[in-house]
């Protein structure tokens, strides 16, 4: 069963990389990148997404069930054991189809399959999926890039995997044979890494630097989300502290860190710049985004589009709500369209910011299982889990 790995190619003369055009103006060929059965990293992501969505749409039973059915079929395909089959071989090595772009090669497929297995467990209650996730957790950890430890982003789900497994340990604790993988040690170490400045440094303005040479805000957003989420776990257990090796941390420290990162993104930084477009009075005006930067109403060729990429004028179309790449390690930000490290938004980075904002949102609830100031429903995610 072939899988679509992406659309577009960097092999043509005119392509998504060197053409600056509005999507509706594109006339060049954008071939589909087709992966074979071994594109297991893509499969794991899709499985996780469909499984999570099935929990959201439980009131639409038919649709929710169809999501679970599709997720199970895809997961079984991606994890099948055949002597001639190595899950994830092609995508892990960047050879997903002859037309595939080389921009987003996954460094491993195992973390995505563990990710998919955990979410399938939540969606179905079938402990087979939990067993797969716990059996393969440390194998996925062995393949995790050292530079990615503690970071949650498109290429590394292992940090989030540990948070989800900790959630299972804390609130339903299935016991044997899952104890080792459900240990909270890694999660506690991750929290300490956010707070100690030993693994990750901070800018003078207070932004965590998980990948100092990359667009910084996407990683700060997911760190904010995970730290707030874990503090909610602890509060639901009526705990006010956590520990890791010789250090410890309080709920206030986790929440203070979480809020500080979102505050920085929204304008509490040395430049007083909101890095969310159209939020506040001072935000990026030259966002690295084709449709936002090109006036509507007239078709422009690939070559003609470059004038808008290089223009020093504000974007004519405001990309409301988009978070850009952000400042460098010295809190310096260049609002220049042709410097994507600073001004480019992405779906994956904005997803992390949305998660952080939801987690930090304070709202009262009538349910005894949802506490004020918490962004978490204690048992809702386990609605399909009935362990004996």
C-alpha positions as CSV (number, residue, x, y, z in Angstrom):
1,X,0.0,0.0,0.0
2,X,1.8,3.2,-1.1
3,X,1.6,6.3,1.0
4,X,1.8,9.9,0.0
5,X,4.8,11.5,1.7
6,X,4.4,15.0,0.4
7,X,3.6,17.2,-2.6
8,X,6.1,19.1,-4.6
9,X,9.7,18.6,-5.7
10,X,12.9,20.6,-5.7
11,X,14.0,18.8,-8.9
12,X,12.2,21.0,-11.4
13,X,13.5,24.3,-12.7
14,X,10.5,26.0,-11.1
15,X,9.6,24.5,-7.8
16,X,8.4,25.3,-4.2
17,X,11.9,26.4,-3.2
18,X,12.9,28.9,-5.8
19,X,9.5,30.2,-6.8
20,X,7.9,33.0,-4.9
21,X,4.2,32.8,-5.9
22,X,0.8,32.7,-4.3
23,X,-0.5,29.1,-4.2
24,X,-3.3,30.0,-6.7
25,X,-0.7,31.3,-9.2
26,X,1.4,28.1,-9.3
27,X,1.5,26.5,-12.7
28,X,4.5,24.3,-12.5
29,X,4.3,20.5,-11.8
30,X,4.0,19.5,-8.2
31,X,4.4,15.7,-8.2
32,X,3.3,13.6,-5.3
33,X,6.0,11.9,-3.3
34,X,5.0,8.3,-3.0
35,X,6.5,6.1,-0.2
36,X,6.1,2.3,-0.1
37,X,5.0,0.2,2.9
38,X,8.2,1.2,4.8
39,X,7.3,4.8,5.5
40,X,6.6,4.0,9.1
41,X,7.4,7.4,10.6
42,X,4.7,9.0,8.4
43,X,2.3,6.1,9.4
44,X,3.0,6.6,13.1
45,X,2.1,10.3,12.9
46,X,-1.1,9.6,11.0
47,X,-2.1,6.9,13.4
48,X,-1.5,9.2,16.4
49,X,-3.5,12.0,14.7
50,X,-6.5,9.8,13.8
51,X,-6.5,8.2,17.2
52,X,-6.4,11.5,19.1
53,X,-9.2,12.9,16.8
54,X,-11.4,9.9,17.5
55,X,-11.4,10.9,21.2
56,X,-12.4,14.4,20.3
57,X,-15.3,13.3,18.1
58,X,-16.7,10.7,20.4
59,X,-20.2,12.2,20.0
60,X,-20.1,11.4,16.3
61,X,-19.8,7.6,16.9
62,X,-19.6,6.6,13.2
63,X,-16.9,9.1,12.4
64,X,-15.0,8.3,15.6
65,X,-15.1,4.6,14.8
66,X,-14.0,5.1,11.3
67,X,-10.9,7.0,12.5
68,X,-10.0,4.2,14.9
69,X,-10.5,1.5,12.2
70,X,-8.3,3.3,9.8
71,X,-5.7,4.0,12.5
72,X,-5.5,0.3,13.5
73,X,-5.2,-0.9,9.9
74,X,-2.4,1.6,9.3
75,X,-0.6,0.8,12.5
76,X,-0.7,-3.0,11.8
77,X,0.7,-2.4,8.4
78,X,3.5,-0.2,9.7
79,X,4.5,-2.5,12.5
80,X,4.2,-5.9,10.7
81,X,7.2,-8.1,11.2
82,X,8.6,-9.6,8.0
83,X,12.2,-10.8,7.6
84,X,12.5,-8.7,4.4
85,X,10.8,-5.7,5.9
86,X,12.5,-3.0,7.9
87,X,10.0,-0.5,9.2
88,X,10.8,3.1,8.3
89,X,13.9,2.2,6.2
90,X,13.2,4.6,3.4
91,X,12.0,7.7,5.3
92,X,14.6,7.2,8.0
93,X,17.3,7.4,5.3
94,X,15.6,10.1,3.2
95,X,14.7,8.0,0.2
96,X,10.9,8.1,0.4
97,X,10.0,7.9,-3.3
98,X,12.1,9.1,-6.3
99,X,10.3,12.5,-6.3
100,X,10.6,13.1,-2.5
101,X,12.0,16.3,-1.2
102,X,14.9,16.1,1.1
103,X,13.8,18.9,3.5
104,X,12.2,16.9,6.3
105,X,14.0,13.6,6.6
106,X,13.1,11.8,9.8
107,X,16.1,10.7,11.9
108,X,14.2,7.6,13.2
109,X,10.8,6.0,12.7
110,X,10.6,4.3,16.1
111,X,9.5,7.3,18.2
112,X,6.6,7.9,15.8
113,X,5.5,4.3,16.1
114,X,5.6,4.5,19.9
115,X,3.7,7.7,19.6
116,X,1.1,6.1,17.4
117,X,0.9,3.1,19.7
118,X,0.2,5.2,22.8
119,X,-2.6,7.2,21.2
120,X,-4.1,4.0,19.8
121,X,-4.2,2.6,23.3
122,X,-6.1,5.7,24.4
123,X,-8.5,5.4,21.5
124,X,-9.2,1.7,21.9
125,X,-8.3,0.6,25.4
126,X,-6.5,-2.3,23.7
127,X,-3.4,-3.1,25.9
128,X,-1.7,-4.6,22.9
129,X,-0.9,-1.1,21.8
130,X,0.4,-0.1,25.2
131,X,2.6,-3.2,25.2
132,X,4.0,-2.3,21.8
133,X,4.7,1.3,23.0
134,X,6.4,0.2,26.2
135,X,8.3,-2.7,24.6
136,X,9.8,-0.3,22.0
137,X,10.2,2.8,24.1
138,X,13.8,2.3,25.0
139,X,14.7,1.2,21.5
140,X,13.3,4.5,20.2
141,X,15.3,6.3,22.9
142,X,18.5,4.6,21.7
143,X,17.9,6.1,18.2
144,X,17.0,9.5,19.5
145,X,19.6,12.1,18.5
146,X,21.5,13.4,21.6
147,X,20.9,17.0,20.5
148,X,17.1,16.3,20.5
149,X,16.8,15.0,24.0
150,X,14.2,17.0,25.9
151,X,12.9,18.6,22.8
152,X,9.4,18.0,21.3
153,X,9.1,18.9,17.7
154,X,8.3,17.2,14.3
155,X,11.4,15.1,14.3
156,X,11.3,13.9,17.9
157,X,8.2,12.5,19.7
158,X,10.2,10.7,22.4
159,X,10.0,13.6,24.9
160,X,6.2,13.7,24.5
161,X,6.1,9.9,24.6
162,X,7.6,9.9,28.1
163,X,5.0,12.5,29.2
164,X,2.1,10.4,28.0
165,X,3.5,7.2,29.6
166,X,4.0,9.1,32.8
167,X,0.3,10.1,32.6
168,X,-0.6,6.5,32.3
169,X,1.6,5.6,35.3
170,X,0.1,8.4,37.4
171,X,-3.6,7.9,36.8
172,X,-4.3,4.3,35.9
173,X,-1.0,2.5,36.7
174,X,-1.4,-0.8,34.8
175,X,1.5,-2.4,36.7
176,X,3.3,-5.5,35.3
177,X,4.8,-5.8,32.7
178,X,4.8,-2.0,32.0
179,X,6.6,-0.6,35.0
180,X,10.0,0.1,33.5
181,X,8.8,2.1,30.5
182,X,6.3,3.9,32.7
183,X,9.0,5.2,35.0
184,X,8.7,8.9,35.6
185,X,12.5,9.4,35.7
186,X,12.9,10.8,32.1
187,X,10.0,13.2,32.5
188,X,11.4,14.6,35.7
189,X,14.8,15.0,34.0
190,X,13.2,16.8,31.1
191,X,11.5,19.2,33.5
192,X,14.8,19.9,35.3
193,X,16.5,20.5,31.9
194,X,14.0,23.3,31.3
195,X,14.7,24.9,34.6
196,X,18.4,24.3,35.4
197,X,20.2,26.1,32.5
198,X,22.6,23.1,32.4
199,X,21.3,21.3,29.3
200,X,19.6,24.3,27.7
201,X,20.7,27.9,28.1
202,X,18.6,31.0,28.1
203,X,18.8,34.3,26.3
204,X,19.3,37.3,28.5
205,X,15.6,38.1,27.8
206,X,14.6,34.7,29.2
207,X,13.9,32.6,26.1
208,X,15.0,28.9,26.4
209,X,17.4,27.9,23.7
210,X,16.9,24.3,22.8
211,X,18.4,24.6,19.3
212,X,20.4,27.9,19.4
213,X,21.1,28.0,15.6
214,X,17.5,27.3,14.6
215,X,14.2,29.2,14.7
216,X,13.8,29.3,18.5
217,X,10.2,29.9,19.3
218,X,8.8,26.6,18.2
219,X,10.9,24.7,20.8
220,X,10.1,27.2,23.5
221,X,6.4,26.8,22.8
222,X,6.4,23.0,23.2
223,X,8.6,23.3,26.3
224,X,6.0,25.7,27.7
225,X,3.2,23.2,26.9
226,X,4.9,20.2,28.4
227,X,6.0,21.9,31.6
228,X,2.5,23.2,32.2
229,X,1.0,19.8,31.4
230,X,3.3,18.0,33.8
231,X,2.5,20.5,36.6
232,X,-1.1,19.7,36.1
233,X,-0.4,16.0,36.5
234,X,1.3,16.8,39.8
235,X,-1.5,19.0,41.1
236,X,-4.1,16.3,40.2
237,X,-2.0,14.0,42.4
238,X,-1.9,16.6,45.1
239,X,1.8,16.9,44.8
240,X,3.6,20.2,44.9
241,X,7.1,19.1,44.0
242,X,9.1,16.8,41.7
243,X,12.7,15.6,41.8
244,X,15.5,14.6,39.5
245,X,18.9,13.3,40.7
246,X,20.1,16.0,43.2
247,X,17.7,18.7,42.1
248,X,14.0,19.3,42.7
249,X,11.3,21.6,41.3
250,X,8.0,23.0,42.4
251,X,4.7,23.4,40.6
252,X,5.3,27.2,40.8
253,X,8.7,26.8,39.0
254,X,7.1,24.8,36.2
255,X,4.3,27.1,35.7
256,X,6.4,30.2,36.0
257,X,8.7,28.8,33.3
258,X,5.7,27.9,31.1
259,X,4.2,31.3,31.4
260,X,7.5,33.1,30.8
261,X,8.0,31.4,27.5
262,X,4.5,32.3,26.2
263,X,4.9,35.8,27.6
264,X,8.2,36.2,25.7
265,X,6.5,35.1,22.5
266,X,3.7,37.6,22.9
267,X,5.8,40.6,23.6
268,X,7.5,40.5,27.1
269,X,11.0,40.5,25.6
270,X,13.8,43.0,25.2
271,X,12.4,44.2,21.8
272,X,8.8,44.4,23.1
273,X,8.0,42.5,19.9
274,X,5.0,40.2,19.7
275,X,6.1,37.3,17.6
276,X,2.4,36.4,16.9
277,X,1.3,38.4,13.8
278,X,-1.4,41.0,14.5
279,X,-1.2,40.5,18.3
280,X,-0.4,43.7,20.1
281,X,0.9,46.9,18.6
282,X,4.4,45.8,17.6
283,X,4.7,42.6,15.5
284,X,6.5,41.3,12.3
285,X,5.4,43.0,9.1
286,X,7.6,41.1,6.6
287,X,6.5,37.6,7.4
288,X,8.2,35.0,5.1
289,X,5.0,33.8,3.5
290,X,4.2,33.9,-0.2
291,X,0.5,34.6,-0.1
292,X,0.8,37.2,2.6
293,X,3.5,39.1,0.8
294,X,2.0,39.3,-2.7
295,X,-0.9,41.5,-3.6
296,X,-4.1,39.8,-4.7
297,X,-5.8,40.4,-8.0
298,X,-3.1,39.9,-10.4
299,X,-1.2,36.8,-11.6
300,X,2.6,36.9,-11.1
301,X,5.1,34.5,-12.6
302,X,7.8,32.7,-10.7
303,X,10.4,35.3,-11.8
304,X,8.1,38.2,-11.1
305,X,7.4,37.0,-7.5
306,X,11.0,37.7,-6.4
307,X,10.2,41.4,-6.3
308,X,7.9,40.7,-3.4
309,X,10.3,38.4,-1.6
310,X,13.0,41.2,-1.7
311,X,10.6,44.1,-1.1
312,X,11.2,46.1,2.1
313,X,7.5,47.0,2.3
314,X,5.0,45.6,4.8
315,X,3.1,42.5,3.7
316,X,-0.1,43.6,1.9
317,X,-2.0,40.7,3.5
318,X,-1.8,40.2,7.3
319,X,-1.2,36.5,8.4
320,X,-3.3,36.9,11.6
321,X,-2.2,34.6,14.4
322,X,0.9,33.2,12.8
323,X,4.0,32.8,15.0
324,X,7.2,33.5,13.2
325,X,10.6,31.8,13.7
326,X,11.7,34.3,16.3
327,X,14.9,36.0,17.6
328,X,18.4,34.6,17.8
329,X,20.4,33.7,20.9
330,X,21.0,37.3,21.6
331,X,17.4,38.3,21.5
332,X,18.0,40.0,18.2
333,X,15.2,39.8,15.6
334,X,15.4,40.9,11.9
335,X,12.0,41.6,10.4
336,X,13.1,40.8,6.9
337,X,11.1,38.6,4.6
338,X,14.2,37.0,3.0
339,X,15.5,35.8,6.3
340,X,13.2,32.8,7.1
341,X,15.1,31.9,10.2
342,X,13.5,35.0,11.8
343,X,10.3,35.5,9.9
344,X,9.0,32.2,8.6
345,X,5.9,30.7,10.3
346,X,5.0,27.0,10.1
347,X,2.1,24.8,10.9
348,X,4.1,22.6,13.3
349,X,5.5,25.6,15.3
350,X,2.1,27.2,15.6
351,X,0.6,23.9,16.8
352,X,3.0,24.0,19.7
353,X,2.0,27.5,20.6
354,X,-1.7,26.6,20.4
355,X,-1.1,23.7,22.8
356,X,0.7,26.0,25.2
357,X,-2.0,28.6,25.2
358,X,-4.7,26.0,25.8
359,X,-2.7,24.5,28.7
360,X,-2.2,27.9,30.2
361,X,-5.8,29.0,29.7
362,X,-7.7,29.4,33.0
363,X,-11.4,28.6,33.0
364,X,-13.8,27.4,35.6
365,X,-15.5,24.1,35.1
366,X,-18.5,22.3,36.6
367,X,-16.8,18.9,36.5
368,X,-15.0,17.7,39.6
369,X,-12.4,16.0,37.5
370,X,-11.3,19.3,35.9
371,X,-9.7,21.8,38.3
372,X,-9.6,25.5,37.9
373,X,-6.3,26.8,36.4
374,X,-5.6,23.3,34.9
375,X,-5.5,22.6,31.2
376,X,-6.3,18.9,31.7
377,X,-9.2,16.6,32.1
378,X,-7.9,13.9,34.5
379,X,-9.7,10.9,33.1
380,X,-11.2,11.9,29.8
381,X,-8.3,10.6,27.8
382,X,-8.9,7.2,29.5
383,X,-12.5,6.9,28.6
384,X,-11.9,3.8,26.5
385,X,-9.4,2.2,28.8
386,X,-10.7,-0.6,31.1
387,X,-7.8,-2.5,32.5
388,X,-8.4,-5.6,34.5
